[in-house]
mmCIF file of C-alpha atoms in Angstrom:
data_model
loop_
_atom_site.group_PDB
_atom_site.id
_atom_site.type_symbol
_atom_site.label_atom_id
_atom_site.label_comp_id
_atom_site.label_asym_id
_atom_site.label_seq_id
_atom_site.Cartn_x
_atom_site.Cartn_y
_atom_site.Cartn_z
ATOM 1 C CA UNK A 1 -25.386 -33.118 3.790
ATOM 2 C CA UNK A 2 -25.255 -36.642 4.969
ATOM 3 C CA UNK A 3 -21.982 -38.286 5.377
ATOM 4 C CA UNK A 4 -21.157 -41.417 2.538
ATOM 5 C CA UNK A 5 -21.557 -44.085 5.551
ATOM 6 C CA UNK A 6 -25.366 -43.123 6.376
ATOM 7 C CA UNK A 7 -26.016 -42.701 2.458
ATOM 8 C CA UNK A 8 -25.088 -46.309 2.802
ATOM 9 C CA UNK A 9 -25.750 -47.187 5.774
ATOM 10 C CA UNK A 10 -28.153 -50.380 5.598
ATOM 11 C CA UNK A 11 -25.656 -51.887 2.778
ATOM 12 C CA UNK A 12 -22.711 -51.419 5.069
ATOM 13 C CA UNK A 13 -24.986 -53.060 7.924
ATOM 14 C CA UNK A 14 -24.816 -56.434 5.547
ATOM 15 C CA UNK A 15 -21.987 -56.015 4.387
ATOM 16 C CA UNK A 16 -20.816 -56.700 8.366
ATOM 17 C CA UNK A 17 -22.886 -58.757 8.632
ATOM 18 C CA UNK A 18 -20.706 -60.817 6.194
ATOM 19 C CA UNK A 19 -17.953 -60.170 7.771
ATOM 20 C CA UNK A 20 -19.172 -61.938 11.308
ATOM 21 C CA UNK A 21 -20.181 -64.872 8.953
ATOM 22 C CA UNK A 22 -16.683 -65.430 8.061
ATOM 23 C CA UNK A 23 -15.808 -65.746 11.713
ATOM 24 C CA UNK A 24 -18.855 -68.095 12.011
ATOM 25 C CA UNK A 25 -17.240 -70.734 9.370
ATOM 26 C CA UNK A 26 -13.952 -70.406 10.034
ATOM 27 C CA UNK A 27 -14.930 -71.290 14.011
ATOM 28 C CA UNK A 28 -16.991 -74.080 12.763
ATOM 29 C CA UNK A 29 -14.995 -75.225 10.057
ATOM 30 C CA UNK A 30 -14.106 -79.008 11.351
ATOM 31 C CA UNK A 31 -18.189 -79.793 12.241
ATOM 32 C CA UNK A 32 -19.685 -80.159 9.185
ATOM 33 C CA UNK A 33 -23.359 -78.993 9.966
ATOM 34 C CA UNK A 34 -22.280 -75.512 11.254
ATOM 35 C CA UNK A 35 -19.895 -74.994 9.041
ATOM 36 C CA UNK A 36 -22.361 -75.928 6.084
ATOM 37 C CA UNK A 37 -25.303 -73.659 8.337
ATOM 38 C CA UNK A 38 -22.650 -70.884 8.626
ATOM 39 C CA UNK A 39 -21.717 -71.045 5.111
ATOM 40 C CA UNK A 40 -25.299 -70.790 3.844
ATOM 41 C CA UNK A 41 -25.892 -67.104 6.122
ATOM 42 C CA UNK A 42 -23.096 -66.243 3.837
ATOM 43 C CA UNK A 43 -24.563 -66.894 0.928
ATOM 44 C CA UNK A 44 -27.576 -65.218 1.763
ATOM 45 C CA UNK A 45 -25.839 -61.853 3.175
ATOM 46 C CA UNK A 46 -22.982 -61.546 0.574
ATOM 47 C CA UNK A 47 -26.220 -61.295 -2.351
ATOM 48 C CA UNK A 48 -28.230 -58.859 -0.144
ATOM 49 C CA UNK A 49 -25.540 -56.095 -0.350
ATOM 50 C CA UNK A 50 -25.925 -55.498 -3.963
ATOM 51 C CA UNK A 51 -30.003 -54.660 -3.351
ATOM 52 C CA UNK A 52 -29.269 -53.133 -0.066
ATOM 53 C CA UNK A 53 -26.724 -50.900 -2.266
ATOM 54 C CA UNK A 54 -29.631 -49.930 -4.850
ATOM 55 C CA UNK A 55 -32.262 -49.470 -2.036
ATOM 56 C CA UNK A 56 -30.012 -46.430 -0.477
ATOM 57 C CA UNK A 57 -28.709 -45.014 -3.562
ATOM 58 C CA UNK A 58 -31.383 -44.831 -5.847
ATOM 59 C CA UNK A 59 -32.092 -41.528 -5.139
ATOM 60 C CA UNK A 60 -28.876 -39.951 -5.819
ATOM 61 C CA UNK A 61 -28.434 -37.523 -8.991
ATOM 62 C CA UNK A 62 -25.839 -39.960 -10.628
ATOM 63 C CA UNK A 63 -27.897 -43.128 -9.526
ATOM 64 C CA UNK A 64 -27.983 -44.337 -13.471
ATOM 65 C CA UNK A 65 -24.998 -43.035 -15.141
ATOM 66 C CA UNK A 66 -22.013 -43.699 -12.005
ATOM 67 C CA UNK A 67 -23.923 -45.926 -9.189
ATOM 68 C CA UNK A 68 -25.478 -48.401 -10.679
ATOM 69 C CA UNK A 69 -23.646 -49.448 -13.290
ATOM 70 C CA UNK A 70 -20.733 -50.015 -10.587
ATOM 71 C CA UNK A 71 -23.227 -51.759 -8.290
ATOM 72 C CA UNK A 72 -24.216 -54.160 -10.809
ATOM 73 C CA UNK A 73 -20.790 -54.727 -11.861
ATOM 74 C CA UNK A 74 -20.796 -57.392 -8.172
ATOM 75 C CA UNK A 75 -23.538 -59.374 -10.177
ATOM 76 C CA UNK A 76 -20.971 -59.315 -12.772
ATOM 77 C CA UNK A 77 -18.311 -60.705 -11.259
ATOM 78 C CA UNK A 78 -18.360 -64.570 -11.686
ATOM 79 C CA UNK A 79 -17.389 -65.743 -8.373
ATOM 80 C CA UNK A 80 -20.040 -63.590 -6.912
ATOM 81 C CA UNK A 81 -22.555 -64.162 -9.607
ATOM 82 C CA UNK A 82 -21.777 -68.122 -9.067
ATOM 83 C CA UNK A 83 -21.947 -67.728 -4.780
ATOM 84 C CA UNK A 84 -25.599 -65.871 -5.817
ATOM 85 C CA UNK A 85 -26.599 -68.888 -7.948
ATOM 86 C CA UNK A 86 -26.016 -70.835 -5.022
ATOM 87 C CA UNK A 87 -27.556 -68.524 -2.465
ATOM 88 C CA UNK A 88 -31.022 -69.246 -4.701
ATOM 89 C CA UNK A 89 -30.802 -72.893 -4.599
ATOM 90 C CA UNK A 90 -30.296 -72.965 -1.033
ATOM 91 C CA UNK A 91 -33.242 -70.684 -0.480
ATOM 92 C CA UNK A 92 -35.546 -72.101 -3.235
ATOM 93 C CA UNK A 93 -34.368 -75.652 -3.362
ATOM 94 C CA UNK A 94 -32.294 -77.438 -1.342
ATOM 95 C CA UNK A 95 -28.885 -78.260 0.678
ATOM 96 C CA UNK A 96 -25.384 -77.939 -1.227
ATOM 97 C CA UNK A 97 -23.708 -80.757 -2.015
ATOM 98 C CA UNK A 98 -20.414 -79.734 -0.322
ATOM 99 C CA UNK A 99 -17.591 -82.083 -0.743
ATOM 100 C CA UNK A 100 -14.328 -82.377 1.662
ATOM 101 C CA UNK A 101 -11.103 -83.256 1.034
ATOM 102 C CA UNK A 102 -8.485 -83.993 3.846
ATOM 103 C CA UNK A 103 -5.008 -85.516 4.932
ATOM 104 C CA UNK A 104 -3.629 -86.006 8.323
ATOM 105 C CA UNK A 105 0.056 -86.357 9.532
ATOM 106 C CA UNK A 106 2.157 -84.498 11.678
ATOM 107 C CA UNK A 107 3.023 -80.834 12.269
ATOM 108 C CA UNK A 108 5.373 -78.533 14.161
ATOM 109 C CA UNK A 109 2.294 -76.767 15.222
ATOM 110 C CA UNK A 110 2.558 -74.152 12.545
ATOM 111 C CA UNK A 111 -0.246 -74.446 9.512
ATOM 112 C CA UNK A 112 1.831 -76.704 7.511
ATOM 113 C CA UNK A 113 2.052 -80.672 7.778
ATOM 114 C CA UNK A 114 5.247 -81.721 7.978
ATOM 115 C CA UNK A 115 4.686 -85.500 6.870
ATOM 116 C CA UNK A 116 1.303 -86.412 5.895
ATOM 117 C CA UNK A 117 -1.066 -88.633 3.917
ATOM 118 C CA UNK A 118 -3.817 -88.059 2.001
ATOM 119 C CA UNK A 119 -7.144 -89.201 4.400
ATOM 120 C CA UNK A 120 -10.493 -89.540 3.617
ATOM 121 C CA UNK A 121 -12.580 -86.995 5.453
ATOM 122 C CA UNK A 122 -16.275 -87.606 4.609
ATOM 123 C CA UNK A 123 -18.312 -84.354 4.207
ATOM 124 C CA UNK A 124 -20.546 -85.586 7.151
ATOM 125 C CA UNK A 125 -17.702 -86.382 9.490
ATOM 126 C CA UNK A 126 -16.089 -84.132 12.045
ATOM 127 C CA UNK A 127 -12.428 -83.021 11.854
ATOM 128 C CA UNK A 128 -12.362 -84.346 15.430
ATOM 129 C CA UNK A 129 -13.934 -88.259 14.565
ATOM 130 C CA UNK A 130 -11.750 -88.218 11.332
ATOM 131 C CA UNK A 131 -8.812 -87.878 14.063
ATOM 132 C CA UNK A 132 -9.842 -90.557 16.295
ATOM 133 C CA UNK A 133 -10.297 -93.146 13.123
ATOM 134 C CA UNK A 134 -6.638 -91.876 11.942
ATOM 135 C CA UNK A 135 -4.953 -92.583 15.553
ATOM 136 C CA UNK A 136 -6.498 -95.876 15.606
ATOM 137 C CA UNK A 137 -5.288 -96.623 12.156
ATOM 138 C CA UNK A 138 -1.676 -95.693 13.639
ATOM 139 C CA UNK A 139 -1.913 -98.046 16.901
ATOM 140 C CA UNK A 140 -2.735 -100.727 14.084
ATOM 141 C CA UNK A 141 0.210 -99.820 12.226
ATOM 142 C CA UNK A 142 3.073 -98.847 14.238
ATOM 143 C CA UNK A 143 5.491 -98.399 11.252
ATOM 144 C CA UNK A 144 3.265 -96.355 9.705
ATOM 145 C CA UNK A 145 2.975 -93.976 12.767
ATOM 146 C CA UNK A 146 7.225 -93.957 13.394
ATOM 147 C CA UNK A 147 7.311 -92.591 8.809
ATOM 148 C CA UNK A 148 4.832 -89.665 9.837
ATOM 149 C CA UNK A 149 7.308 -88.278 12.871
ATOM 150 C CA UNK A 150 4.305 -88.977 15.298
ATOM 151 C CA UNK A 151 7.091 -91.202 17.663
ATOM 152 C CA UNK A 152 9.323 -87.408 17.821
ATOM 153 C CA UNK A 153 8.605 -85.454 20.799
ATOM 154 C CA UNK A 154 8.339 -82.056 18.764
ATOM 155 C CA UNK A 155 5.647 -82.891 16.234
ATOM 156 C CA UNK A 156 2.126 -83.125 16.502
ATOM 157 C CA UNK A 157 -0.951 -84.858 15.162
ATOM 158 C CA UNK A 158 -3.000 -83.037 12.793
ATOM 159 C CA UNK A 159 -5.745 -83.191 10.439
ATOM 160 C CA UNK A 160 -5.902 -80.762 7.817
ATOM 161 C CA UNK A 161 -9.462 -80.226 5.666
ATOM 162 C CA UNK A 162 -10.727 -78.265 2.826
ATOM 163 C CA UNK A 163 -14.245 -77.676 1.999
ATOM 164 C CA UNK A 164 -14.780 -77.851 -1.895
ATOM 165 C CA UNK A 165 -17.937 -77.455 -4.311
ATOM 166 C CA UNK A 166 -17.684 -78.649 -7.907
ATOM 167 C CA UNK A 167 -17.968 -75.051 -9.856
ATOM 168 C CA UNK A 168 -14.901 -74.006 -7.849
ATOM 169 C CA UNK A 169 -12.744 -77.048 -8.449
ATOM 170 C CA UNK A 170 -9.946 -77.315 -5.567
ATOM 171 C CA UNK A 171 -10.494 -72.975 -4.160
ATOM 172 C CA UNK A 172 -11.526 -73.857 -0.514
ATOM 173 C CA UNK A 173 -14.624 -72.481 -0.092
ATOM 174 C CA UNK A 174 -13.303 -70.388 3.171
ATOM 175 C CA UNK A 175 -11.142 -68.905 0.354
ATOM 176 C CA UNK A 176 -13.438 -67.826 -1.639
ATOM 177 C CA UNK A 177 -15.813 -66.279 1.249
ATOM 178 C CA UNK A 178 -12.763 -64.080 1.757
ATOM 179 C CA UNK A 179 -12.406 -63.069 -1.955
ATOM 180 C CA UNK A 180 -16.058 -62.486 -1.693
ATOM 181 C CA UNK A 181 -16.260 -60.178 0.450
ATOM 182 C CA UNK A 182 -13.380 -58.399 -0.188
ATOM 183 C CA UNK A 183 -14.580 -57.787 -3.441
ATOM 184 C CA UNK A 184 -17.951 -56.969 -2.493
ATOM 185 C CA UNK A 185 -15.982 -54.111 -0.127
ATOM 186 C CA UNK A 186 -14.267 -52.987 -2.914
ATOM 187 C CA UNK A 187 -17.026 -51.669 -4.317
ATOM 188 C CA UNK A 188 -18.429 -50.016 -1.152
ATOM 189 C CA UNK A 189 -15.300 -48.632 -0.738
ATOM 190 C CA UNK A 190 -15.442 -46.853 -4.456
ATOM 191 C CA UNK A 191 -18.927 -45.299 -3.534
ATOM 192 C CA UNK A 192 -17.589 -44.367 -0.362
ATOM 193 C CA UNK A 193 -14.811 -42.230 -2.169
ATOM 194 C CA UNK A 194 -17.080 -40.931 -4.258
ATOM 195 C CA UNK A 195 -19.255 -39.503 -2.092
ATOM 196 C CA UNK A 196 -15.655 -38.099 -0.554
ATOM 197 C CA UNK A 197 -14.815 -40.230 2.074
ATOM 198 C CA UNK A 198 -11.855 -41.981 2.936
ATOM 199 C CA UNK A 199 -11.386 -45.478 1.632
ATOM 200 C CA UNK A 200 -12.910 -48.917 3.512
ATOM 201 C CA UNK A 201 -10.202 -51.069 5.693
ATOM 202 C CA UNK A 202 -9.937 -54.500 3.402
ATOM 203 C CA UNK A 203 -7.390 -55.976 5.006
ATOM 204 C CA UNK A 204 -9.096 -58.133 7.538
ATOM 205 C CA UNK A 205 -6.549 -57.683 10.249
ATOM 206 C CA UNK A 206 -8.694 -59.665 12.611
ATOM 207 C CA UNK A 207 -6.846 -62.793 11.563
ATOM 208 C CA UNK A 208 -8.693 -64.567 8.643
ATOM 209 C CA UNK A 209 -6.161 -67.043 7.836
ATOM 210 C CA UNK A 210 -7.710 -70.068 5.884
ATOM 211 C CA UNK A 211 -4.579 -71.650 6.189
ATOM 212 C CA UNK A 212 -4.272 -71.999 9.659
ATOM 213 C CA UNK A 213 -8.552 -72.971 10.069
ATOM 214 C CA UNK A 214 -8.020 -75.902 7.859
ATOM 215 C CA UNK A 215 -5.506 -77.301 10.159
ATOM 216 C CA UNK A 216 -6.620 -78.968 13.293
ATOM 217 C CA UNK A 217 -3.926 -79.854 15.656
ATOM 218 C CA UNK A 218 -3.767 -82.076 18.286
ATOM 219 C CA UNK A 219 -2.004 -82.141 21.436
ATOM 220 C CA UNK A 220 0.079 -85.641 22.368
ATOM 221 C CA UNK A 221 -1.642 -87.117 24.674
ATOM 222 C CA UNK A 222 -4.839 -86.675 23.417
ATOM 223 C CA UNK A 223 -3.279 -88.348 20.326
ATOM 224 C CA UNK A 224 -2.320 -91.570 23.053
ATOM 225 C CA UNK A 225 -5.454 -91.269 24.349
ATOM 226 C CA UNK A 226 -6.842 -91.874 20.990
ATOM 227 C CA UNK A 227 -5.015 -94.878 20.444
ATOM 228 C CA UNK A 228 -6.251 -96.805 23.422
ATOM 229 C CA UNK A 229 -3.495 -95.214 26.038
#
């Protein structure tokens, strides 16, 4: 008898596959055409586990009355069933129109601004140019710079992002890759029990913190540099 991984074993393959795609955004999250690329091989993946699942399991005595009604329970799910709906009109139809929200300030180099403003971060504009425009905004305005602790020695520039699309309101779209996924695995990991195995790891120990991604930070003197030495 085949162990529950090999019964599976093409799903599990995507499923991974998934998994490398959330490195792939959270890497690229401050350039806005990989991020938006790497987002879209989400899409594509995350949907193709749910088929892959069927493909491997069909044949399995309790395919109809245990398997599949579990499997189909992802297309259930409405944050997957949305992400799918997506996936489709990026294959069929067109781009998404992904919006992005930002603010920049000052940080003590953790994942939290310590004093910052809200700043416009244009969906087509890199983390990195939004930075330059914001330092040049504080040589302009040298009051401005001293209220966001960017004069103190121990605090850093920063710009801080989130990636947003209308259905989901303000979940950052990093976010809801990880929920996703993890979801996604849940279900793997209920067919993998079943078939007497020992549960899948969920936790993403490899660091996925969306938190920390969305914040750039920036070192002093590239901040001076910015503002024209």
């Amino acid at each position: 008898m085949s162990c529950a991984h090999t019964k599976i074993k093409t799903s599990l393959d995507r499923w991974n596959e998934a998994h490398w795609d959330l490195h792939e955004i959270e890497e690229h999250y401050h350039y806005p055409e990989p991020f938006r690329y790497s987002f879209n091989a989400f899409l594509r993946v995350i949907k193709e586990v749910h088929q892959m699942l069927k493909m491997d399991l069909q044949n399995e005595a309790d395919y109809r009355s245990f398997i599949k009604p579990l499997v189909d329970s992802l297309r259930q799910d409405q944050l997957l069933n949305t992400l799918g709906e997506k996936r489709n009109f990026v294959v069929h139809q067109g781009m998404l129109e992904i919006k992005s929200k930002g603010s920049a300030g000052s940080t003590r180099g953790n994942a939290k601004i310590k004093m910052g403003v809200g700043f416009n971060v244009p969906a087509w504009e890199s983390s990195d140019d939004a930075f330059l425009r914001f330092a040049k905004s504080c040589e302009r305005h040298k009051d401005f710079r001293g209220l966001l602790g960017l004069d103190d020695d121990d605090l850093f520039p920063c710009i801080q992002r989130e990636w947003l699309l209308k259905e989901f309101g303000d979940r950052d779209l990093l976010e809801l890759a990880i929920d996703a996924w993890r979801k996604t695995g849940a279900i793997i990991s209920q067919l993998v029990v079943h078939f007497g195995e020992q549960p899948l790891d969920l936790s993403l120990s490899c660091g996925h913190a969306p938190e920390q991604t969305r914040m750039k930070i920036y070192t002093r003197k590239q901040f001076r540099d910015a503002m024209g030495g």
